Amino acid sequence: VAEAEEKLRKEEDRAKTLEEEKQYNTSAYTHQKESFLSAESEIRRLSGELQCLEDVKRKLSLDLNVEKENNKELSKRLSSVLEECSQSRVQVSSLHSQLQVRRRDEES
């Protein structure tokens, strides 16, 4: 009888230990599941943020290309205006020389 009681007590202790392990494992599983769901949520949030950043990058790239084209056009216009200024300077110099010649002729 004592031996049977001892066996029963050991089995009860073993059952209690198994129940405690089950509760611990269930708690650990629940915690891991919550962590996983939290990580999944963070991944979705970061994916959305990344998509927004990629959209902004594409828009800025397009804007940059437009600005490059505008700069090319402005550079062409500036070159044209500088050429006109250079030609005007030559004409002014020529007219100034002609005016000096006329004045000398008139003084003579």
Tab-separated table of C-alpha atoms in Angstrom:
chain	number	residue	atom	x	y	z
A	1	VAL	CA	0.000	0.000	0.000
A	2	ALA	CA	2.802	2.404	0.876
A	3	GLU	CA	4.476	1.576	-2.399
A	4	ALA	CA	1.255	2.265	-4.315
A	5	GLU	CA	0.785	5.549	-2.448
A	6	GLU	CA	4.372	6.527	-3.270
A	7	LYS	CA	3.807	5.689	-6.938
A	8	LEU	CA	0.561	7.684	-6.901
A	9	ARG	CA	2.319	10.664	-5.298
A	10	LYS	CA	5.083	10.508	-7.928
A	11	GLU	CA	2.526	10.328	-10.726
A	12	GLU	CA	0.642	13.282	-9.225
A	13	ASP	CA	3.933	15.230	-8.981
A	14	ARG	CA	4.755	14.278	-12.563
A	15	ALA	CA	1.259	15.343	-13.681
A	16	LYS	CA	1.677	18.655	-11.820
A	17	THR	CA	5.101	19.196	-13.422
A	18	LEU	CA	3.696	18.408	-16.861
A	19	GLU	CA	0.815	20.846	-16.262
A	20	GLU	CA	3.283	23.568	-15.210
A	21	GLU	CA	5.404	22.877	-18.313
A	22	LYS	CA	2.275	23.005	-20.467
A	23	GLN	CA	1.292	26.360	-18.963
A	24	TYR	CA	4.834	27.689	-19.434
A	25	ASN	CA	4.957	26.456	-23.044
A	26	THR	CA	1.488	27.873	-23.735
A	27	SER	CA	2.562	31.215	-22.274
A	28	ALA	CA	5.804	31.177	-24.283
A	29	TYR	CA	3.887	30.253	-27.446
A	30	THR	CA	1.386	33.072	-26.837
A	31	HIS	CA	4.235	35.531	-26.278
A	32	GLN	CA	6.030	34.379	-29.436
A	33	LYS	CA	2.794	34.613	-31.409
A	34	GLU	CA	2.215	38.171	-30.148
A	35	SER	CA	5.816	39.065	-31.007
A	36	PHE	CA	5.392	37.579	-34.472
A	37	LEU	CA	2.136	39.484	-35.050
A	38	SER	CA	3.786	42.667	-33.805
A	39	ALA	CA	6.739	42.081	-36.145
A	40	GLU	CA	4.346	41.399	-39.034
A	41	SER	CA	2.536	44.654	-38.294
A	42	GLU	CA	5.841	46.547	-38.165
A	43	ILE	CA	6.885	44.972	-41.484
A	44	ARG	CA	3.612	46.119	-43.079
A	45	ARG	CA	4.088	49.631	-41.669
A	46	LEU	CA	7.687	49.796	-42.906
A	47	SER	CA	6.659	48.408	-46.300
A	48	GLY	CA	4.101	51.195	-46.607
A	49	GLU	CA	6.699	53.746	-45.571
A	50	LEU	CA	9.162	52.303	-48.089
A	51	GLN	CA	6.536	52.517	-50.833
A	52	CYS	CA	5.941	56.184	-49.973
A	53	LEU	CA	9.685	56.862	-50.074
A	54	GLU	CA	10.007	55.099	-53.426
A	55	ASP	CA	7.117	57.195	-54.781
A	56	VAL	CA	8.809	60.380	-53.547
A	57	LYS	CA	12.110	59.228	-55.088
A	58	ARG	CA	10.406	58.628	-58.454
A	59	LYS	CA	8.733	62.055	-58.342
A	60	LEU	CA	11.997	63.769	-57.410
A	61	SER	CA	13.788	61.908	-60.189
A	62	LEU	CA	11.186	63.106	-62.687
A	63	ASP	CA	11.438	66.657	-61.296
A	64	LEU	CA	15.222	66.477	-61.593
A	65	ASN	CA	14.988	65.386	-65.225
A	66	VAL	CA	12.615	68.282	-65.951
A	67	GLU	CA	15.024	70.687	-64.236
A	68	LYS	CA	17.940	69.305	-66.272
A	69	GLU	CA	15.993	69.893	-69.486
A	70	ASN	CA	15.050	73.395	-68.316
A	71	ASN	CA	18.700	74.096	-67.507
A	72	LYS	CA	19.760	72.919	-70.973
A	73	GLU	CA	17.190	75.255	-72.553
A	74	LEU	CA	18.240	78.150	-70.316
A	75	SER	CA	21.886	77.463	-71.132
A	76	LYS	CA	21.103	77.635	-74.862
A	77	ARG	CA	19.208	80.899	-74.356
A	78	LEU	CA	22.029	82.339	-72.280
A	79	SER	CA	24.575	81.413	-74.953
A	80	SER	CA	22.383	83.071	-77.562
A	81	VAL	CA	22.013	86.236	-75.470
A	82	LEU	CA	25.763	86.335	-74.816
A	83	GLU	CA	26.412	85.962	-78.540
A	84	GLU	CA	24.001	88.830	-79.240
A	85	CYS	CA	25.761	90.931	-76.578
A	86	SER	CA	29.107	90.195	-78.164
A	87	GLN	CA	27.794	91.193	-81.593
A	88	SER	CA	26.251	94.347	-80.130
A	89	ARG	CA	29.556	95.224	-78.463
A	90	VAL	CA	31.325	94.886	-81.815
A	91	GLN	CA	28.665	97.061	-83.480
A	92	VAL	CA	28.892	99.686	-80.723
A	93	SER	CA	32.666	99.720	-81.030
A	94	SER	CA	32.405	100.100	-84.794
A	95	LEU	CA	29.825	102.888	-84.492
A	96	HIS	CA	31.976	104.621	-81.901
A	97	SER	CA	34.958	104.454	-84.243
A	98	GLN	CA	32.852	105.810	-87.115
A	99	LEU	CA	31.608	108.630	-84.894
A	100	GLN	CA	35.160	109.571	-83.916
A	101	VAL	CA	36.193	109.583	-87.580
A	102	ARG	CA	33.263	111.886	-88.477
A	103	ARG	CA	34.060	114.234	-85.613
A	104	ARG	CA	37.671	114.443	-86.743
A	105	ASP	CA	36.517	115.041	-90.303
A	106	GLU	CA	34.154	117.785	-89.139
A	107	GLU	CA	36.874	119.420	-87.064
A	108	SER	CA	39.260	119.445	-89.988
